[in-house]
Short mmCIF file of C-alpha atoms in Angstrom, two decimals:
data_model
loop_
_atom_site.label_atom_id
_atom_site.label_comp_id
_atom_site.label_asym_id
_atom_site.label_seq_id
_atom_site.Cartn_x
_atom_site.Cartn_y
_atom_site.Cartn_z
CA MET A 1 48.45 -13.52 66.05
CA ALA A 2 46.01 -14.65 68.88
CA THR A 3 43.15 -14.39 69.06
CA TYR A 4 40.77 -12.58 72.17
CA ARG A 5 39.38 -14.43 75.15
CA PRO A 6 37.86 -12.91 77.56
CA PRO A 7 39.24 -12.49 81.15
CA GLY A 8 39.23 -15.77 82.71
CA GLU A 9 36.77 -17.63 80.56
CA SER A 10 37.48 -20.96 80.20
CA ARG A 11 37.85 -23.81 77.94
CA ARG A 12 34.08 -24.88 78.32
CA ALA A 13 32.43 -21.61 78.34
CA ARG A 14 34.58 -20.94 74.74
CA GLU A 15 32.97 -24.21 73.71
CA GLU A 16 29.16 -23.72 75.18
CA ARG A 17 29.19 -20.18 72.83
CA ASP A 18 30.97 -21.46 69.94
CA ARG A 19 27.84 -23.78 70.46
CA ARG A 20 24.77 -21.00 70.80
CA ARG A 21 26.80 -19.07 67.66
CA GLU A 22 25.97 -22.68 65.83
CA ARG A 23 22.77 -22.78 67.06
CA LEU A 24 21.87 -19.49 65.93
CA VAL A 25 22.90 -19.69 62.51
CA ILE A 26 21.32 -23.57 61.83
CA TYR A 27 17.63 -21.70 63.16
CA GLY A 28 18.42 -18.94 61.24
CA VAL A 29 18.61 -20.41 58.40
CA VAL A 30 15.54 -23.21 59.52
CA GLY A 31 13.51 -19.51 59.27
CA VAL A 32 14.17 -18.46 56.69
CA LEU A 33 13.89 -21.36 54.25
CA ALA A 34 10.30 -21.71 56.16
CA VAL A 35 10.05 -18.46 55.23
CA ALA A 36 10.21 -19.33 51.32
CA VAL A 37 8.34 -23.30 51.86
CA LEU A 38 5.67 -21.09 53.26
CA VAL A 39 5.91 -17.61 50.30
CA VAL A 40 5.14 -21.65 47.97
CA LEU A 41 3.18 -22.68 49.17
CA VAL A 42 0.76 -19.79 49.56
CA GLY A 43 2.19 -18.53 45.90
CA LEU A 44 0.41 -22.91 45.03
CA TYR A 45 -2.47 -22.25 46.91
CA PHE A 46 -3.71 -18.92 44.96
CA THR A 47 -2.42 -19.84 41.61
CA GLN A 48 -3.34 -24.53 41.61
CA TYR A 49 -5.83 -24.16 44.14
CA LEU A 50 -8.39 -20.93 45.48
CA PRO A 51 -8.25 -20.78 41.49
CA PRO A 52 -9.75 -24.69 40.44
CA ARG A 53 -11.78 -24.21 44.60
CA ALA A 54 -13.00 -20.67 43.66
CA HIS A 55 -16.84 -19.18 43.29
CA ILE A 56 -17.65 -18.44 39.89
CA LEU A 57 -21.46 -18.58 39.15
CA SER A 58 -24.61 -19.61 40.74
CA VAL A 59 -27.77 -20.10 38.35
CA GLY A 60 -30.69 -20.57 41.57
CA ASP A 61 -29.66 -23.81 43.48
CA ALA A 62 -26.59 -24.41 41.44
CA ASP A 63 -23.01 -23.53 42.09
CA TYR A 64 -20.14 -23.63 39.72
CA ASP A 65 -15.91 -23.01 41.09
CA ALA A 66 -13.72 -22.58 37.94
CA SER A 67 -12.36 -26.38 37.76
CA ALA A 68 -16.63 -26.64 36.39
CA VAL A 69 -16.44 -24.18 33.97
CA ALA A 70 -13.35 -24.80 33.00
CA ARG A 71 -14.25 -28.22 32.09
CA ARG A 72 -18.14 -26.61 30.29
CA ALA A 73 -15.52 -24.72 27.86
CA LEU A 74 -13.90 -27.96 27.02
CA TYR A 75 -16.46 -29.75 26.35
CA GLU A 76 -17.67 -27.16 24.34
CA MET A 77 -15.27 -26.88 22.60
CA ARG A 78 -15.18 -30.60 21.76
CA HIS A 79 -18.32 -31.65 21.69
CA GLY A 80 -20.89 -28.88 22.21
CA ASP A 81 -23.23 -28.47 19.26
CA GLU A 82 -21.76 -25.33 17.81
CA GLY A 83 -18.42 -24.86 19.61
CA LEU A 84 -17.23 -21.22 21.59
CA SER A 85 -16.10 -18.45 19.26
CA GLY A 86 -12.61 -17.95 19.85
CA PHE A 87 -10.41 -18.18 23.31
CA ASP A 88 -11.08 -14.19 23.42
CA VAL A 89 -14.58 -14.62 24.88
CA ALA A 90 -14.27 -18.36 25.41
CA VAL A 91 -14.72 -18.16 29.06
CA SER A 92 -18.15 -15.68 29.05
CA GLU A 93 -19.98 -17.33 25.94
CA THR A 94 -19.10 -21.12 29.18
CA LEU A 95 -21.00 -18.73 31.53
CA GLU A 96 -23.99 -17.68 29.78
CA LEU A 97 -24.19 -21.71 27.95
CA ILE A 98 -24.62 -22.77 31.90
CA GLU A 99 -27.04 -19.79 32.53
CA ASP A 100 -28.99 -21.19 29.49
CA THR A 101 -28.51 -24.86 30.90
CA GLU A 102 -29.30 -24.29 34.33
CA VAL A 103 -32.57 -21.85 33.75
CA VAL A 104 -34.66 -24.79 30.66
CA LEU A 105 -33.36 -27.58 33.78
CA ALA A 106 -35.56 -25.53 35.64
CA ARG A 107 -38.79 -23.90 34.04
CA ALA A 108 -38.91 -25.92 30.70
CA PRO A 109 -40.47 -29.27 32.52
CA ALA A 110 -43.60 -27.71 32.99
CA VAL A 111 -43.93 -26.25 29.32
CA VAL A 112 -43.45 -29.52 27.25
CA GLY A 113 -43.17 -32.15 30.34
CA ASP A 114 -40.02 -34.00 32.44
CA VAL A 115 -36.89 -36.08 29.95
CA SER A 116 -36.83 -40.12 30.77
CA ASP A 117 -33.79 -42.03 31.95
CA ASP A 118 -34.75 -43.52 28.61
CA ASP A 119 -34.25 -39.98 26.64
CA VAL A 120 -31.34 -39.82 27.70
CA ARG A 121 -30.28 -43.01 27.09
CA ALA A 122 -31.26 -42.66 23.31
CA THR A 123 -29.39 -39.07 22.88
CA LEU A 124 -26.21 -39.89 23.72
CA PHE A 125 -27.09 -42.89 21.71
CA GLU A 126 -27.05 -40.63 18.90
CA ARG A 127 -24.21 -38.36 19.99
CA LEU A 128 -21.77 -42.03 20.61
CA ALA A 129 -22.73 -42.64 17.28
CA LEU A 130 -23.51 -45.82 17.90
CA GLU A 131 -25.78 -48.10 16.14
CA PRO A 132 -29.14 -48.66 18.21
CA GLU A 133 -28.42 -52.36 18.70
CA ALA A 134 -25.28 -51.42 20.79
CA THR A 135 -24.23 -53.94 23.13
CA GLU A 136 -24.56 -52.18 26.72
CA GLY A 137 -19.99 -52.69 27.19
CA GLU A 138 -19.84 -50.68 23.38
CA PHE A 139 -22.16 -48.43 25.34
CA ILE A 140 -19.95 -48.30 28.04
CA ASP A 141 -16.64 -47.70 26.54
CA ALA A 142 -18.08 -44.54 23.59
CA LEU A 143 -19.39 -43.90 27.35
CA ALA A 144 -15.57 -43.30 28.85
CA GLU A 145 -13.93 -42.50 26.25
CA LEU A 146 -16.68 -38.97 25.87
CA LEU A 147 -15.99 -38.65 29.51
CA THR A 148 -12.45 -38.46 30.04
CA ASP A 149 -12.08 -36.13 26.66
CA SER A 150 -14.81 -34.22 28.05
CA ARG A 151 -13.11 -34.04 32.05
CA LEU A 152 -16.59 -34.01 32.91
CA SER A 153 -18.66 -36.53 35.31
CA ARG A 154 -21.29 -39.02 33.45
CA THR A 155 -24.21 -36.28 35.79
CA GLU A 156 -22.89 -33.15 34.19
CA VAL A 157 -22.88 -34.47 30.04
CA GLU A 158 -26.21 -36.24 31.10
CA ALA A 159 -27.67 -33.00 32.45
CA ILE A 160 -26.26 -31.72 28.88
CA VAL A 161 -27.76 -33.59 27.53
CA THR A 162 -31.58 -33.67 29.44
CA ALA A 163 -31.27 -29.92 28.61
CA ASN A 164 -30.64 -29.95 24.84
CA ILE A 165 -33.90 -32.05 24.75
CA LEU A 166 -35.58 -29.92 26.58
CA VAL A 167 -34.18 -27.08 24.25
CA GLY A 168 -35.50 -29.33 21.11
CA ARG A 169 -39.38 -29.94 22.15
CA LEU A 170 -39.16 -25.92 23.19
CA ARG A 171 -38.51 -25.01 19.36
CA ASP A 172 -41.48 -27.70 18.50
CA THR A 173 -44.21 -26.42 20.98
CA PHE A 174 -43.17 -22.94 19.66
CA VAL A 175 -43.35 -23.71 15.99
CA ASP A 176 -46.99 -25.77 16.35
CA GLU A 177 -47.88 -22.73 18.00
CA TYR A 178 -47.95 -20.36 14.51
CA GLY A 179 -49.65 -22.80 12.44
CA GLU A 180 -48.65 -23.26 8.46
CA VAL A 181 -48.90 -19.35 7.62
CA THR A 182 -48.19 -16.20 9.74
CA ALA A 183 -46.94 -12.58 8.24
CA GLN A 184 -43.91 -12.22 6.00
CA VAL A 185 -41.98 -9.94 3.83
CA LEU A 186 -39.58 -9.28 1.56
CA LEU A 187 -36.77 -7.66 2.55
CA SER A 188 -33.31 -6.75 1.46
CA ARG A 189 -31.02 -5.85 3.10
CA ILE A 190 -27.22 -3.59 3.22
CA ARG A 191 -24.99 -4.95 6.19
CA LEU A 192 -22.67 -3.16 7.33
CA ALA A 193 -19.79 -2.93 10.52
CA ASP A 194 -19.62 1.24 10.61
CA GLU A 195 -22.41 3.35 11.81
CA ALA A 196 -21.90 6.53 9.94
CA ALA A 197 -21.18 3.96 6.95
CA ALA A 198 -24.83 2.81 7.48
CA ALA A 199 -26.10 6.06 8.12
CA GLU A 200 -24.59 6.87 5.56
CA ILE A 201 -25.86 4.05 2.75
CA ARG A 202 -29.82 4.69 4.50
CA GLU A 203 -29.05 8.25 3.71
CA GLN A 204 -28.41 7.60 -0.20
CA VAL A 205 -31.85 5.15 -0.67
CA THR A 206 -34.25 7.32 0.73
CA GLY A 207 -32.20 10.01 -1.26
CA GLY A 208 -33.40 8.20 -4.41
CA ALA A 209 -29.96 5.62 -5.05
CA ASP A 210 -30.84 1.82 -6.03
CA PHE A 211 -30.84 -0.51 -3.23
CA ALA A 212 -29.44 -4.21 -4.92
CA GLU A 213 -26.60 -1.44 -7.00
CA LEU A 214 -25.35 0.20 -2.88
CA ALA A 215 -25.96 -3.91 -1.54
CA ASP A 216 -23.51 -4.38 -4.30
CA GLU A 217 -21.12 -2.74 -3.38
CA ARG A 218 -20.75 -1.67 -0.08
CA SER A 219 -22.90 -4.26 1.89
CA SER A 220 -20.91 -7.10 4.32
CA ASP A 221 -23.68 -9.51 4.20
CA VAL A 222 -22.13 -12.99 2.27
CA ALA A 223 -25.34 -14.18 2.75
CA SER A 224 -26.90 -11.67 0.01
CA SER A 225 -23.44 -10.44 -1.93
CA GLY A 226 -24.45 -10.10 -5.42
CA ALA A 227 -27.79 -10.58 -4.90
CA GLY A 228 -28.71 -6.79 -4.74
CA GLY A 229 -28.92 -7.70 -0.70
CA ASP A 230 -31.68 -9.93 -1.39
CA ILE A 231 -32.33 -12.41 2.10
CA GLY A 232 -35.81 -14.00 1.12
CA TRP A 233 -39.13 -14.10 2.75
CA TYR A 234 -39.26 -14.35 6.49
CA PRO A 235 -41.58 -14.00 9.04
CA LEU A 236 -41.53 -11.38 11.19
CA ALA A 237 -42.36 -14.00 14.20
CA ALA A 238 -38.32 -15.03 13.26
CA LEU A 239 -36.49 -11.47 13.14
CA SER A 240 -35.27 -10.24 16.11
CA PRO A 241 -37.13 -8.23 18.69
CA GLU A 242 -34.50 -5.21 17.37
CA ALA A 243 -35.88 -6.20 13.11
CA ARG A 244 -38.73 -6.96 13.83
CA ALA A 245 -40.29 -3.44 15.25
CA ALA A 246 -38.03 -1.31 12.08
CA VAL A 247 -39.47 -3.47 9.42
CA ALA A 248 -43.51 -4.24 11.15
CA GLU A 249 -45.29 -1.28 10.05
CA LEU A 250 -43.25 -0.42 6.80
CA PRO A 251 -45.13 -0.33 4.16
CA ARG A 252 -43.80 -2.34 0.08
CA ASP A 253 -40.32 -0.29 -0.34
CA ALA A 254 -39.96 1.66 2.60
CA VAL A 255 -36.16 1.32 3.88
CA SER A 256 -35.32 1.05 7.45
CA ALA A 257 -34.40 2.48 10.23
CA ILE A 258 -30.68 0.97 11.02
CA VAL A 259 -31.00 -2.09 13.47
CA ARG A 260 -27.74 -2.96 15.54
CA ASP A 261 -26.99 -6.78 16.09
CA GLY A 262 -23.90 -7.71 17.11
CA PRO A 263 -20.43 -5.94 15.64
CA PHE A 264 -23.60 -4.43 12.73
CA TYR A 265 -25.34 -2.33 11.79
CA ASP A 266 -28.03 -3.44 9.00
CA VAL A 267 -31.04 -0.74 6.92
CA TYR A 268 -33.98 -3.20 5.36
CA LEU A 269 -36.02 -2.36 2.29
CA VAL A 270 -39.66 -4.23 2.40
CA ARG A 271 -39.87 -5.22 -0.75
CA GLU A 272 -42.84 -7.16 0.20
CA ARG A 273 -45.92 -8.20 2.80
CA ASP A 274 -47.71 -11.21 2.96
CA ASP A 275 -50.57 -11.81 6.72
CA ALA A 276 -51.16 -15.38 5.86
CA ARG A 277 -47.34 -16.66 4.21
CA ALA A 278 -47.37 -20.14 4.18
CA ILE A 279 -44.58 -21.33 6.20
CA ASP A 280 -41.51 -23.36 4.64
CA GLU A 281 -39.06 -25.77 6.40
CA GLY A 282 -36.39 -23.71 7.20
CA GLN A 283 -38.66 -21.29 8.59
CA ARG A 284 -40.25 -23.31 10.97
CA GLU A 285 -37.31 -24.26 12.61
CA SER A 286 -35.50 -20.31 12.53
CA LEU A 287 -39.20 -19.36 14.30
CA GLY A 288 -38.61 -22.27 16.87
CA ALA A 289 -35.43 -20.64 16.76
CA ALA A 290 -36.32 -17.44 17.54
CA ARG A 291 -39.77 -18.12 19.99
CA PHE A 292 -37.30 -20.27 22.13
CA THR A 293 -35.24 -17.57 22.41
CA GLU A 294 -37.97 -14.80 23.44
CA TRP A 295 -38.43 -17.65 26.42
CA LEU A 296 -35.53 -17.92 27.94
CA GLU A 297 -34.74 -14.32 27.77
CA ALA A 298 -37.84 -13.66 29.97
CA GLU A 299 -37.17 -17.16 32.01
CA ARG A 300 -34.15 -15.87 32.38
CA LYS A 301 -35.60 -12.95 34.65
CA THR A 302 -37.32 -15.24 37.23
CA VAL A 303 -34.22 -17.42 37.72
CA GLU A 304 -31.30 -15.11 41.11
CA VAL A 305 -27.72 -15.58 38.52
CA ASP A 306 -23.98 -14.31 40.78
CA VAL A 307 -21.40 -13.67 38.62
CA ASP A 308 -17.78 -13.30 40.32
CA LEU A 309 -15.64 -14.17 38.08
CA SER A 310 -12.23 -12.03 38.84
CA PRO A 311 -9.65 -11.35 35.48
CA GLY A 312 -7.29 -13.14 38.04
CA GLU A 313 -9.99 -16.43 37.03
CA GLU A 314 -10.72 -16.29 34.36
CA ARG A 315 -6.77 -16.24 33.18
CA TRP A 316 -6.74 -19.37 34.64
CA ILE A 317 -9.53 -21.07 33.77
CA LEU A 318 -8.67 -19.77 29.46
CA ASP A 319 -5.12 -21.40 30.32
CA ARG A 320 -6.55 -24.27 31.85
CA LEU A 321 -8.33 -24.49 28.88
CA ILE A 322 -5.53 -24.30 26.82
CA SER A 323 -3.47 -26.85 28.61
CA ASP A 324 -6.25 -29.51 27.82
CA LEU A 325 -6.71 -28.92 24.45
CA GLY A 326 -3.53 -29.47 24.02
CA SER A 327 -3.52 -32.57 25.90
#
């Protein structure tokens, strides 16, 4: 079948028309490819470039992006004193640790003095498990391995170490305030994960049921399992504020109201009281920790904190943490 040609159209005109069509096709293909590339670049921006640089937390003058939070989480998982509780709370716990670090760095020196470079270096020697006589080269190599493993800079690690030194000094200072004796209570505790069950237990005890028997039968407190709920002598100041308020004024053999402690509901029995009982070494540590927690909560209110964390940014941090732990 012959191809239709407009009347009077020359060969040159036909060739020019065909070339225009080819150019339009090429332009169309290039346009489609350009749009596809743009979509990919936008996706990379939002998934790879933007999340690491997204502002997540500011504490006073210190700012942290998602990448910095992910690296701190990795450090805590691999080298932190207590690590993190789990992946489901890794991001929230890391943000809290960062906040604590910045508050301590900003407020603690006024109480316990500045930390010197020599102090930091000596603590790093201990943390890196180096002998005091280790050479400078051995120190640099061990520190480089820590930095590589944690993805943190030397400045960031030294800031964490400085904060840890300040926390230790604060605890020692607070313990010294108590002297050699303090008010203490001899406690038994029944710990349950359900508030209704705790209310039931308390009603039974106040009605005359044996506290020790119920503790052995029902309490989920591993520390006092099989001991009738006995958790020993506690300085009042070492108890949580909620527990302290519940037992502070109770006489001997009295049962407390239900005390919420994280995921648990506790019922206490005051077995003995002593207003001036000697403090042992373990109690010194608990007193220092409790007093430090109170100090930190008070100081947090004096530092401006801003958290701006989206679900997408939290997922990115967690994905990065899991990826780095697997590498």
